[in-house]
mmCIF file of C-alpha atoms in Angstrom:
data_model
loop_
_atom_site.group_PDB
_atom_site.id
_atom_site.type_symbol
_atom_site.label_atom_id
_atom_site.label_comp_id
_atom_site.label_asym_id
_atom_site.label_seq_id
_atom_site.Cartn_x
_atom_site.Cartn_y
_atom_site.Cartn_z
ATOM 1 C CA MET A 1048 0.000 0.000 0.000
ATOM 2 C CA ILE A 1049 1.246 3.459 -0.908
ATOM 3 C CA LYS A 1050 0.071 6.502 1.044
ATOM 4 C CA ARG A 1051 0.333 10.113 -0.092
ATOM 5 C CA GLU A 1052 -0.487 13.226 1.929
ATOM 6 C CA GLU A 1053 -0.553 16.925 1.066
ATOM 7 C CA THR A 1054 -1.822 20.257 2.347
ATOM 8 C CA VAL A 1055 -4.442 22.043 0.212
ATOM 9 C CA LYS A 1056 -4.759 25.826 -0.067
ATOM 10 C CA HIS A 1057 -7.657 27.338 1.894
ATOM 11 C CA THR A 1058 -8.785 29.425 -1.100
ATOM 12 C CA ARG A 1059 -9.826 26.276 -2.949
ATOM 13 C CA MET A 1060 -11.877 25.094 0.023
ATOM 14 C CA GLN A 1061 -13.843 28.240 0.871
ATOM 15 C CA SER A 1062 -17.172 26.838 -0.376
ATOM 16 C CA ILE A 1063 -17.080 24.000 2.161
ATOM 17 C CA ARG A 1064 -17.502 26.367 5.093
ATOM 18 C CA GLU A 1065 -20.202 28.320 3.240
ATOM 19 C CA TYR A 1066 -22.440 25.310 2.656
ATOM 20 C CA PHE A 1067 -21.465 23.233 5.695
ATOM 21 C CA PRO A 1068 -20.470 25.836 8.312
ATOM 22 C CA ASP A 1069 -21.220 23.805 11.431
ATOM 23 C CA GLN A 1070 -19.909 20.396 10.446
ATOM 24 C CA ASN A 1071 -16.652 18.520 10.359
ATOM 25 C CA THR A 1072 -16.592 17.868 6.625
ATOM 26 C CA VAL A 1073 -14.878 14.900 4.985
ATOM 27 C CA LEU A 1074 -14.852 14.567 1.181
ATOM 28 C CA PHE A 1075 -13.920 11.254 -0.399
ATOM 29 C CA ASP A 1076 -13.818 9.311 -3.665
ATOM 30 C CA ILE A 1077 -12.734 5.816 -4.672
ATOM 31 C CA GLU A 1078 -11.298 4.195 -7.815
ATOM 32 C CA THR A 1079 -12.058 0.557 -8.601
ATOM 33 C CA THR A 1080 -11.232 -1.983 -11.282
ATOM 34 C CA GLY A 1081 -14.928 -2.664 -11.962
ATOM 35 C CA LEU A 1082 -18.491 -2.049 -10.879
ATOM 36 C CA SER A 1083 -19.046 -5.262 -8.920
ATOM 37 C CA TRP A 1084 -17.375 -5.477 -5.512
ATOM 38 C CA ARG A 1085 -17.285 -9.269 -5.879
ATOM 39 C CA THR A 1086 -15.125 -9.309 -9.015
ATOM 40 C CA SER A 1087 -13.056 -6.132 -8.675
ATOM 41 C CA HIS A 1088 -10.739 -4.271 -6.316
ATOM 42 C CA VAL A 1089 -10.844 -0.801 -4.830
ATOM 43 C CA TYR A 1090 -7.368 0.384 -5.682
ATOM 44 C CA LEU A 1091 -7.410 4.046 -4.592
ATOM 45 C CA ILE A 1092 -9.209 6.017 -1.884
ATOM 46 C CA GLY A 1093 -8.819 9.771 -1.601
ATOM 47 C CA VAL A 1094 -9.973 11.879 1.358
ATOM 48 C CA LEU A 1095 -10.006 15.626 1.976
ATOM 49 C CA PHE A 1096 -10.434 16.850 5.565
ATOM 50 C CA PHE A 1097 -9.723 19.719 7.961
ATOM 51 C CA ARG A 1098 -7.342 19.207 10.849
ATOM 52 C CA GLU A 1099 -5.185 21.472 13.021
ATOM 53 C CA GLY A 1100 -6.100 24.602 11.102
ATOM 54 C CA GLU A 1101 -5.459 23.350 7.585
ATOM 55 C CA TRP A 1102 -7.059 21.334 4.809
ATOM 56 C CA ARG A 1103 -5.299 18.070 4.120
ATOM 57 C CA MET A 1104 -5.623 15.328 1.553
ATOM 58 C CA THR A 1105 -4.697 11.692 2.049
ATOM 59 C CA GLN A 1106 -4.698 8.993 -0.623
ATOM 60 C CA TRP A 1107 -4.276 5.256 -0.129
ATOM 61 C CA PHE A 1108 -3.155 3.312 -3.211
ATOM 62 C CA LEU A 1109 -3.310 -0.483 -3.596
ATOM 63 C CA ASP A 1110 -0.026 -1.447 -5.214
ATOM 64 C CA LYS A 1111 -0.572 -5.081 -4.198
ATOM 65 C CA PRO A 1112 -4.151 -6.394 -4.692
ATOM 66 C CA SER A 1113 -3.568 -8.910 -1.910
ATOM 67 C CA GLU A 1114 -3.418 -5.999 0.565
ATOM 68 C CA GLU A 1115 -6.947 -4.699 -0.125
ATOM 69 C CA LYS A 1116 -8.099 -5.574 3.399
ATOM 70 C CA GLU A 1117 -5.184 -3.646 4.925
ATOM 71 C CA MET A 1118 -6.001 -0.562 2.849
ATOM 72 C CA LEU A 1119 -9.657 -0.686 3.880
ATOM 73 C CA HIS A 1120 -8.604 -1.096 7.500
ATOM 74 C CA ALA A 1121 -6.364 1.982 7.245
ATOM 75 C CA PHE A 1122 -9.185 4.000 5.703
ATOM 76 C CA GLY A 1123 -11.599 2.848 8.413
ATOM 77 C CA ASN A 1124 -9.160 3.926 11.124
ATOM 78 C CA PHE A 1125 -8.916 7.346 9.472
ATOM 79 C CA VAL A 1126 -12.713 7.754 9.505
ATOM 80 C CA VAL A 1127 -12.816 6.884 13.205
ATOM 81 C CA SER A 1128 -10.112 9.487 13.908
ATOM 82 C CA ALA A 1129 -12.004 12.076 11.833
ATOM 83 C CA LEU A 1130 -15.085 11.533 13.985
ATOM 84 C CA ALA A 1131 -13.035 11.879 17.142
ATOM 85 C CA SER A 1132 -11.353 15.114 16.039
ATOM 86 C CA ALA A 1133 -14.401 17.189 15.129
ATOM 87 C CA PRO A 1134 -13.260 20.826 15.594
ATOM 88 C CA GLY A 1135 -15.081 22.267 18.567
ATOM 89 C CA SER A 1136 -18.176 21.335 20.500
ATOM 90 C CA GLY A 1137 -21.420 21.052 18.602
ATOM 91 C CA PHE A 1138 -19.776 19.997 15.342
ATOM 92 C CA GLY A 1139 -21.067 16.859 13.670
ATOM 93 C CA SER A 1140 -19.210 14.966 10.969
ATOM 94 C CA ILE A 1141 -20.556 14.798 7.447
ATOM 95 C CA LEU A 1142 -19.313 12.778 4.513
ATOM 96 C CA LEU A 1143 -19.475 14.482 1.092
ATOM 97 C CA HIS A 1144 -19.275 12.506 -2.120
ATOM 98 C CA TYR A 1145 -20.413 12.504 -5.738
ATOM 99 C CA ASN A 1146 -22.839 9.687 -6.599
ATOM 100 C CA GLY A 1147 -21.525 7.835 -3.565
ATOM 101 C CA ASP A 1148 -25.007 6.716 -2.508
ATOM 102 C CA MET A 1149 -25.244 4.606 -5.645
ATOM 103 C CA PHE A 1150 -21.678 3.330 -5.865
ATOM 104 C CA ASP A 1151 -18.895 4.308 -3.442
ATOM 105 C CA LEU A 1152 -20.705 3.712 -0.149
ATOM 106 C CA PRO A 1153 -22.366 0.361 -0.941
ATOM 107 C CA TYR A 1154 -19.174 -0.847 -2.648
ATOM 108 C CA LEU A 1155 -17.018 -0.156 0.408
ATOM 109 C CA ARG A 1156 -19.632 -1.465 2.835
ATOM 110 C CA HIS A 1157 -19.819 -4.763 0.951
ATOM 111 C CA LYS A 1158 -16.036 -5.005 0.891
ATOM 112 C CA CYS A 1159 -15.757 -4.320 4.622
ATOM 113 C CA GLU A 1160 -18.433 -6.885 5.408
ATOM 114 C CA PHE A 1161 -16.619 -9.435 3.245
ATOM 115 C CA TYR A 1162 -13.369 -8.879 5.149
ATOM 116 C CA GLY A 1163 -15.061 -8.761 8.550
ATOM 117 C CA LEU A 1164 -14.320 -5.065 9.035
ATOM 118 C CA PRO A 1165 -16.728 -2.594 10.691
ATOM 119 C CA ASP A 1166 -18.803 -0.218 8.560
ATOM 120 C CA PRO A 1167 -16.621 2.943 8.432
ATOM 121 C CA PHE A 1168 -19.602 5.235 7.756
ATOM 122 C CA GLU A 1169 -22.003 4.024 10.422
ATOM 123 C CA GLU A 1170 -21.652 7.125 12.605
ATOM 124 C CA MET A 1171 -21.507 9.724 9.805
ATOM 125 C CA GLU A 1172 -24.132 11.849 8.158
ATOM 126 C CA SER A 1173 -23.798 11.724 4.377
ATOM 127 C CA THR A 1174 -24.570 14.123 1.507
ATOM 128 C CA ASP A 1175 -24.464 13.116 -2.150
ATOM 129 C CA ILE A 1176 -23.813 16.172 -4.357
ATOM 130 C CA TYR A 1177 -25.000 14.232 -7.413
ATOM 131 C CA ARG A 1178 -28.396 13.504 -5.883
ATOM 132 C CA LYS A 1179 -28.818 17.160 -4.928
ATOM 133 C CA ILE A 1180 -28.395 18.451 -8.483
ATOM 134 C CA ARG A 1181 -29.927 15.548 -10.435
ATOM 135 C CA PRO A 1182 -33.516 16.949 -10.358
ATOM 136 C CA LEU A 1183 -32.235 20.225 -11.860
ATOM 137 C CA GLN A 1184 -30.315 18.816 -14.830
ATOM 138 C CA LYS A 1185 -32.748 20.258 -17.395
ATOM 139 C CA VAL A 1186 -33.158 23.560 -15.557
ATOM 140 C CA LEU A 1187 -29.383 24.035 -15.497
ATOM 141 C CA GLY A 1188 -28.950 22.815 -19.063
ATOM 142 C CA LEU A 1189 -26.379 20.167 -18.113
ATOM 143 C CA ALA A 1190 -25.599 17.766 -20.967
ATOM 144 C CA SER A 1191 -24.736 15.084 -18.403
ATOM 145 C CA LEU A 1192 -24.353 14.736 -14.662
ATOM 146 C CA LYS A 1193 -20.790 13.498 -14.663
ATOM 147 C CA GLN A 1194 -18.621 15.446 -12.254
ATOM 148 C CA LYS A 1195 -16.487 16.771 -15.102
ATOM 149 C CA SER A 1196 -19.621 18.166 -16.784
ATOM 150 C CA VAL A 1197 -20.471 20.073 -13.605
ATOM 151 C CA GLU A 1198 -16.901 21.364 -13.450
ATOM 152 C CA ASP A 1199 -17.182 22.546 -17.063
ATOM 153 C CA PHE A 1200 -20.502 24.254 -16.259
ATOM 154 C CA LEU A 1201 -18.790 26.184 -13.443
ATOM 155 C CA GLY A 1202 -15.686 26.944 -15.495
ATOM 156 C CA ILE A 1203 -13.402 24.791 -13.348
ATOM 157 C CA GLN A 1204 -10.297 23.444 -15.059
ATOM 158 C CA ARG A 1205 -8.601 20.252 -13.943
ATOM 159 C CA GLU A 1206 -5.251 18.791 -14.949
ATOM 160 C CA ASP A 1207 -6.574 15.238 -15.233
ATOM 161 C CA ARG A 1208 -8.143 14.378 -18.603
ATOM 162 C CA TYR A 1209 -9.229 10.762 -18.052
ATOM 163 C CA GLY A 1210 -12.401 9.039 -16.930
ATOM 164 C CA GLY A 1211 -12.376 6.395 -14.213
ATOM 165 C CA GLY A 1212 -13.075 3.570 -16.653
ATOM 166 C CA GLU A 1213 -10.203 4.638 -18.901
ATOM 167 C CA LEU A 1214 -7.740 4.243 -16.033
ATOM 168 C CA ILE A 1215 -8.514 0.605 -15.214
ATOM 169 C CA PRO A 1216 -6.070 -0.696 -17.884
ATOM 170 C CA VAL A 1217 -3.578 1.954 -16.708
ATOM 171 C CA TYR A 1218 -3.717 0.459 -13.200
ATOM 172 C CA GLN A 1219 -3.311 -3.046 -14.609
ATOM 173 C CA ARG A 1220 -0.265 -1.926 -16.583
ATOM 174 C CA PHE A 1221 1.194 -0.331 -13.462
ATOM 175 C CA LEU A 1222 0.908 -3.634 -11.584
ATOM 176 C CA GLN A 1223 3.008 -5.218 -14.319
ATOM 177 C CA THR A 1224 5.566 -2.433 -14.976
ATOM 178 C CA ARG A 1225 5.621 -0.307 -11.777
ATOM 179 C CA GLU A 1226 6.154 2.773 -13.957
ATOM 180 C CA LYS A 1227 6.123 5.959 -11.880
ATOM 181 C CA ASP A 1228 4.369 7.971 -14.624
ATOM 182 C CA LEU A 1229 1.428 5.540 -14.556
ATOM 183 C CA LEU A 1230 1.272 5.784 -10.768
ATOM 184 C CA ASN A 1231 1.193 9.585 -10.910
ATOM 185 C CA LEU A 1232 -1.571 9.466 -13.529
ATOM 186 C CA LEU A 1233 -3.726 7.299 -11.261
ATOM 187 C CA PHE A 1234 -3.110 9.508 -8.222
ATOM 188 C CA LEU A 1235 -3.874 12.639 -10.261
ATOM 189 C CA HIS A 1236 -7.315 11.474 -11.382
ATOM 190 C CA ASN A 1237 -8.437 10.653 -7.849
ATOM 191 C CA HIS A 1238 -6.844 13.858 -6.532
ATOM 192 C CA ASP A 1239 -8.726 16.024 -9.042
ATOM 193 C CA ASP A 1240 -11.996 14.201 -8.338
ATOM 194 C CA VAL A 1241 -11.752 14.919 -4.608
ATOM 195 C CA ILE A 1242 -10.533 18.512 -4.956
ATOM 196 C CA GLY A 1243 -13.098 19.060 -7.704
ATOM 197 C CA MET A 1244 -15.862 18.047 -5.317
ATOM 198 C CA ALA A 1245 -14.930 20.919 -3.030
ATOM 199 C CA GLU A 1246 -14.707 23.350 -5.933
ATOM 200 C CA ILE A 1247 -18.119 22.439 -7.399
ATOM 201 C CA LEU A 1248 -19.970 23.010 -4.118
ATOM 202 C CA PRO A 1249 -21.336 26.382 -5.385
ATOM 203 C CA ILE A 1250 -23.560 24.226 -7.644
ATOM 204 C CA LEU A 1251 -25.537 23.582 -4.438
ATOM 205 C CA SER A 1252 -26.792 27.178 -4.574
ATOM 206 C CA TYR A 1253 -29.389 26.026 -7.129
ATOM 207 C CA PRO A 1254 -30.924 23.080 -5.208
ATOM 208 C CA CYS A 1255 -30.765 25.176 -2.035
ATOM 209 C CA PHE A 1256 -32.794 27.860 -3.815
ATOM 210 C CA PHE A 1257 -35.324 25.295 -5.091
ATOM 211 C CA GLU A 1258 -35.663 23.859 -1.584
ATOM 212 C CA GLY A 1259 -36.726 27.233 -0.161
ATOM 213 C CA GLY A 1260 -33.396 28.937 0.449
ATOM 214 C CA PHE A 1261 -34.705 32.395 -0.479
ATOM 215 C CA CYS A 1262 -37.032 35.150 0.639
ATOM 216 C CA ALA A 1263 -39.479 37.113 -1.491
ATOM 217 C CA ALA A 1264 -37.950 40.507 -2.302
ATOM 218 C CA GLY A 1265 -40.677 42.251 -4.292
ATOM 219 C CA VAL A 1266 -43.206 41.945 -7.095
ATOM 220 C CA SER A 1267 -44.181 44.200 -9.986
ATOM 221 C CA GLU A 1268 -46.570 43.958 -12.927
ATOM 222 C CA GLN A 1269 -45.347 44.102 -16.518
ATOM 223 C CA ASN A 1270 -47.457 44.496 -19.638
ATOM 224 C CA ASP A 1271 -45.060 43.381 -22.345
ATOM 225 C CA PHE A 1272 -46.315 39.801 -22.778
ATOM 226 C CA GLU A 1273 -49.825 39.283 -24.225
ATOM 227 C CA ASP A 1274 -52.105 39.923 -21.234
ATOM 228 C CA GLY A 1275 -49.116 40.788 -19.049
ATOM 229 C CA ARG A 1276 -46.984 39.090 -16.445
ATOM 230 C CA MET A 1277 -45.917 39.389 -12.825
ATOM 231 C CA ARG A 1278 -42.233 39.787 -12.031
ATOM 232 C CA PHE A 1279 -41.358 38.177 -8.701
ATOM 233 C CA ARG A 1280 -37.956 39.007 -7.220
ATOM 234 C CA MET A 1281 -36.303 36.605 -4.764
ATOM 235 C CA ARG A 1282 -33.173 36.901 -2.669
ATOM 236 C CA ALA A 1283 -31.277 33.607 -2.480
ATOM 237 C CA ASP A 1284 -29.326 32.425 0.549
ATOM 238 C CA HIS A 1285 -26.266 31.806 -1.657
ATOM 239 C CA SER A 1286 -24.832 33.519 -4.724
ATOM 240 C CA PHE A 1287 -25.461 31.812 -8.054
ATOM 241 C CA PRO A 1288 -22.042 31.026 -9.593
ATOM 242 C CA VAL A 1289 -23.349 30.964 -13.195
ATOM 243 C CA PRO A 1290 -26.371 32.864 -14.577
ATOM 244 C CA VAL A 1291 -29.146 30.445 -15.577
ATOM 245 C CA ARG A 1292 -32.348 31.083 -17.518
ATOM 246 C CA SER A 1293 -35.045 28.431 -17.841
ATOM 247 C CA GLU A 1294 -38.521 28.554 -19.350
ATOM 248 C CA LYS A 1295 -41.495 26.204 -19.077
ATOM 249 C CA ASP A 1296 -45.064 26.790 -20.257
ATOM 250 C CA GLY A 1297 -44.726 30.566 -20.226
ATOM 251 C CA ILE A 1298 -43.015 30.715 -16.809
ATOM 252 C CA VAL A 1299 -39.498 32.156 -16.968
ATOM 253 C CA LEU A 1300 -36.929 31.668 -14.237
ATOM 254 C CA GLU A 1301 -33.696 33.656 -14.082
ATOM 255 C CA MET A 1302 -31.060 32.971 -11.434
ATOM 256 C CA GLY A 1303 -28.176 35.438 -11.151
ATOM 257 C CA GLY A 1304 -26.939 37.391 -14.131
ATOM 258 C CA GLY A 1305 -27.670 40.893 -12.849
ATOM 259 C CA ASP A 1306 -25.829 43.221 -10.522
ATOM 260 C CA ASP A 1307 -26.778 41.002 -7.575
ATOM 261 C CA PRO A 1308 -25.636 37.350 -7.936
ATOM 262 C CA THR A 1309 -28.089 36.309 -5.191
ATOM 263 C CA GLU A 1310 -31.150 37.561 -7.068
ATOM 264 C CA GLY A 1311 -33.643 35.206 -8.666
ATOM 265 C CA VAL A 1312 -36.489 36.428 -10.875
ATOM 266 C CA MET A 1313 -39.671 34.577 -11.805
ATOM 267 C CA LEU A 1314 -41.787 35.917 -14.664
ATOM 268 C CA VAL A 1315 -45.324 34.502 -14.622
ATOM 269 C CA ARG A 1316 -47.902 35.186 -17.302
ATOM 270 C CA THR A 1317 -51.175 36.749 -16.096
ATOM 271 C CA TRP A 1318 -54.660 36.715 -17.599
ATOM 272 C CA LYS A 1319 -56.968 39.722 -17.174
ATOM 273 C CA THR A 1320 -60.209 37.910 -17.837
ATOM 274 C CA GLU A 1321 -63.187 36.102 -16.329
ATOM 275 C CA MET A 1322 -62.848 32.641 -14.770
ATOM 276 C CA LYS A 1323 -64.976 30.209 -12.801
ATOM 277 C CA HIS A 1324 -64.833 29.090 -9.188
ATOM 278 C CA PHE A 1325 -66.414 25.627 -8.798
ATOM 279 C CA PHE A 1326 -68.112 24.646 -5.530
ATOM 280 C CA PRO A 1327 -67.298 21.072 -4.442
ATOM 281 C CA ASP A 1328 -70.701 20.259 -2.849
ATOM 282 C CA TYR A 1329 -72.714 20.715 -6.044
ATOM 283 C CA LYS A 1330 -75.674 18.727 -4.676
ATOM 284 C CA ASN A 1331 -76.438 21.668 -2.398
ATOM 285 C CA TYR A 1332 -76.650 24.127 -5.326
ATOM 286 C CA PHE A 1333 -78.938 25.080 -8.160
ATOM 287 C CA TYR A 1334 -77.783 26.383 -11.527
ATOM 288 C CA LEU A 1335 -79.409 29.465 -13.052
ATOM 289 C CA PRO A 1336 -79.027 29.124 -16.843
ATOM 290 C CA GLU A 1337 -80.079 32.678 -17.627
ATOM 291 C CA GLU A 1338 -77.505 34.122 -15.220
ATOM 292 C CA ASP A 1339 -74.906 31.388 -15.888
ATOM 293 C CA ARG A 1340 -74.085 30.868 -12.219
ATOM 294 C CA ALA A 1341 -74.925 28.601 -9.300
ATOM 295 C CA ILE A 1342 -76.520 29.576 -6.002
ATOM 296 C CA HIS A 1343 -76.970 27.665 -2.768
ATOM 297 C CA LYS A 1344 -80.244 25.800 -2.308
ATOM 298 C CA ASP A 1345 -81.112 27.970 0.705
ATOM 299 C CA VAL A 1346 -81.264 30.947 -1.642
ATOM 300 C CA ALA A 1347 -82.562 29.069 -4.686
ATOM 301 C CA ILE A 1348 -85.908 28.390 -2.986
ATOM 302 C CA TYR A 1349 -86.775 32.012 -3.745
ATOM 303 C CA VAL A 1350 -86.117 31.566 -7.484
ATOM 304 C CA ASP A 1351 -88.895 30.539 -9.890
ATOM 305 C CA PRO A 1352 -88.469 26.753 -10.505
ATOM 306 C CA ASP A 1353 -88.686 27.413 -14.263
ATOM 307 C CA HIS A 1354 -85.493 29.460 -14.027
ATOM 308 C CA ARG A 1355 -83.398 27.026 -12.060
ATOM 309 C CA GLU A 1356 -82.134 23.454 -12.326
ATOM 310 C CA LYS A 1357 -80.173 21.157 -10.079
ATOM 311 C CA ALA A 1358 -76.496 21.911 -10.440
ATOM 312 C CA LYS A 1359 -74.047 19.400 -11.812
ATOM 313 C CA ALA A 1360 -70.390 19.356 -10.881
ATOM 314 C CA SER A 1361 -69.649 21.097 -14.194
ATOM 315 C CA THR A 1362 -72.281 23.840 -13.692
ATOM 316 C CA CYS A 1363 -71.762 24.520 -9.993
ATOM 317 C CA TYR A 1364 -69.733 27.704 -10.316
ATOM 318 C CA GLN A 1365 -69.681 31.434 -9.961
ATOM 319 C CA LYS A 1366 -67.677 33.766 -12.178
ATOM 320 C CA ALA A 1367 -65.249 36.482 -11.250
ATOM 321 C CA THR A 1368 -63.081 38.917 -13.155
ATOM 322 C CA GLY A 1369 -59.594 40.005 -12.237
ATOM 323 C CA THR A 1370 -55.909 39.381 -12.862
ATOM 324 C CA PHE A 1371 -55.339 35.625 -12.722
ATOM 325 C CA LEU A 1372 -52.110 33.676 -12.191
ATOM 326 C CA PRO A 1373 -51.643 29.900 -12.521
ATOM 327 C CA GLN A 1374 -51.210 27.619 -9.535
ATOM 328 C CA PHE A 1375 -50.634 23.869 -9.550
ATOM 329 C CA SER A 1376 -52.529 23.110 -6.378
ATOM 330 C CA GLU A 1377 -55.361 24.987 -4.749
ATOM 331 C CA GLN A 1378 -53.284 26.485 -1.943
ATOM 332 C CA ILE A 1379 -54.419 30.049 -2.683
ATOM 333 C CA VAL A 1380 -58.195 30.262 -2.367
ATOM 334 C CA PRO A 1381 -60.613 30.683 -3.908
ATOM 335 C CA ALA A 1382 -59.240 28.682 -6.834
ATOM 336 C CA PHE A 1383 -60.499 29.326 -10.366
ATOM 337 C CA TYR A 1384 -60.537 27.424 -13.643
ATOM 338 C CA ARG A 1385 -61.181 28.251 -17.262
ATOM 339 C CA GLU A 1386 -63.581 25.312 -17.470
ATOM 340 C CA TYR A 1387 -64.482 22.347 -15.289
ATOM 341 C CA LYS A 1388 -61.426 20.142 -14.566
ATOM 342 C CA LYS A 1389 -59.311 22.056 -17.097
ATOM 343 C CA LYS A 1390 -55.939 22.488 -15.421
ATOM 344 C CA PRO A 1391 -54.053 24.442 -14.269
ATOM 345 C CA ALA A 1392 -55.923 26.121 -11.486
ATOM 346 C CA PHE A 1393 -55.676 29.893 -11.096
ATOM 347 C CA PHE A 1394 -56.020 32.464 -8.364
ATOM 348 C CA ARG A 1395 -56.832 36.152 -8.491
ATOM 349 C CA TRP A 1396 -53.960 38.448 -7.700
ATOM 350 C CA GLU A 1397 -56.415 40.618 -5.783
ATOM 351 C CA ASP A 1398 -57.241 37.664 -3.505
ATOM 352 C CA LEU A 1399 -53.568 37.001 -2.756
ATOM 353 C CA GLU A 1400 -53.085 40.631 -1.806
ATOM 354 C CA ARG A 1401 -56.096 40.398 0.510
ATOM 355 C CA LEU A 1402 -54.807 37.189 2.118
ATOM 356 C CA GLN A 1403 -51.380 38.745 2.591
ATOM 357 C CA GLU A 1404 -52.953 41.729 4.337
ATOM 358 C CA LYS A 1405 -54.731 39.394 6.765
ATOM 359 C CA GLU A 1406 -51.519 37.464 7.260
ATOM 360 C CA GLY A 1407 -49.746 40.739 8.018
ATOM 361 C CA GLU A 1408 -52.406 41.692 10.570
ATOM 362 C CA ARG A 1409 -51.947 38.370 12.374
ATOM 363 C CA LYS A 1410 -48.181 38.848 12.402
ATOM 364 C CA GLU A 1411 -48.552 42.350 13.829
ATOM 365 C CA GLU A 1412 -50.492 40.941 16.768
ATOM 366 C CA THR A 1413 -47.616 38.625 17.688
ATOM 367 C CA ARG A 1414 -44.712 40.828 16.578
ATOM 368 C CA GLU A 1415 -44.004 42.201 20.036
ATOM 369 C CA LYS A 1416 -43.679 38.669 21.391
ATOM 370 C CA THR A 1417 -41.254 37.575 18.704
ATOM 371 C CA ASN A 1418 -39.193 40.733 18.187
ATOM 372 C CA LYS A 1419 -36.788 39.913 20.969
ATOM 373 C CA LYS A 1420 -36.206 36.406 19.650
ATOM 374 C CA MET A 1421 -35.774 37.492 16.028
ATOM 375 C CA LYS A 1422 -33.826 40.722 16.422
ATOM 376 C CA ASP A 1423 -30.495 38.981 15.807
ATOM 377 C CA ASN A 1424 -31.766 37.177 12.737
ATOM 378 C CA ALA A 1425 -33.366 39.739 10.462
ATOM 379 C CA ARG A 1426 -33.110 37.482 7.425
ATOM 380 C CA GLU A 1427 -35.158 34.710 9.020
ATOM 381 C CA ALA A 1428 -37.693 37.306 10.121
ATOM 382 C CA ALA A 1429 -37.943 38.587 6.560
ATOM 383 C CA LYS A 1430 -38.582 35.079 5.295
ATOM 384 C CA GLY A 1431 -41.650 34.859 7.461
ATOM 385 C CA GLU A 1432 -43.111 38.148 6.280
ATOM 386 C CA ASN A 1433 -44.386 36.791 2.961
ATOM 387 C CA ARG A 1434 -45.228 33.204 3.813
ATOM 388 C CA LEU A 1435 -48.003 32.890 1.215
ATOM 389 C CA MET A 1436 -45.826 34.438 -1.454
ATOM 390 C CA ASP A 1437 -42.918 32.155 -0.583
ATOM 391 C CA GLN A 1438 -45.186 29.102 -0.735
ATOM 392 C CA TYR A 1439 -46.466 30.109 -4.131
ATOM 393 C CA LEU A 1440 -42.962 30.680 -5.460
ATOM 394 C CA LEU A 1441 -41.878 27.292 -4.085
ATOM 395 C CA GLU A 1442 -44.758 25.681 -5.950
ATOM 396 C CA LEU A 1443 -43.638 27.354 -9.176
ATOM 397 C CA LEU A 1444 -40.067 26.174 -8.610
ATOM 398 C CA ASP A 1445 -41.291 22.609 -8.073
ATOM 399 C CA TYR A 1446 -43.174 22.848 -11.358
ATOM 400 C CA MET A 1447 -40.090 24.131 -13.168
ATOM 401 C CA ALA A 1448 -38.112 21.172 -11.773
ATOM 402 C CA GLY A 1449 -40.764 18.711 -12.905
ATOM 403 C CA LYS A 1450 -41.902 17.669 -9.433
#
């Protein structure tokens, strides 16, 4: 077994503390001679970690396949020491990896079980960067989800130019020739994978945003798109490293790109028209054909029977005019439709404004009680000010992501 260690510059690691500020973070990646743990070897494990005020990288290389158990044992001992050396009280340890949930973790766990070694990850929280960004592949316009594709998206350059599969025959040649250049090539690929993981962490700004890491920052009406559109401004918790624009069914999302890299903008088409609100308990209503609306049976008894009929689900509605925006659930009430069961649902902008005013009145009643608690966290307080708006924007983001 060959072991290499080096110190890594802090400037390359700054994103780790931004996205995982309160955790003892360990990044790792493995190289294997195949996909099946039964018929292949793990020949290289690379780990990046923080200890004694500096970022360090350790790599274990299997120069003798017969020593695979010893290498796994050494790696397991390192993980135990990483857990024991969490910097400061209150810090938990977290393992960062790229597609490790699908490959690296189960591969190593099977290997350790085979050799009778303890599970090295049993006590560690784990985050898979790949799984975080996978739902946003189309939104971000990523041709693939390989780590190198993400690095290209962020403009990160690496020295290594090989894929993991391409290096399997290189490892096999090294076992036969022991050429130092081949050894360096193998170390370099794993090194750049692990360091690259730290450098691509700003990609997490996008899933963080889609998971609610923002606060509503303002809304304005524009009239440059058919009936018009609403422009919602959002302030993200993290800066967007690359400007992104995505469009789906007339909804436009822009992340970054302006003077403020934390700003997100959602442009939503509006309809200034008349729509229908359908009552669910249609059996308690009568439909008035001449007025084209439904009324409750308690009122309908005063209407001439010749001018009323029992309502059906499709005729149990009342109409309203206003400025309508789409919604993909009925969270903002009353909900409206163009016709019966014709999705999406809509809400009137005027109704949202009214609901927000009531929400604001309720908040004002409890503000004095919460001011003391929230005074040191103005951002969290701001997030609560537009709860309905934030919920609506989250629903739109889910729709953009295909959820």
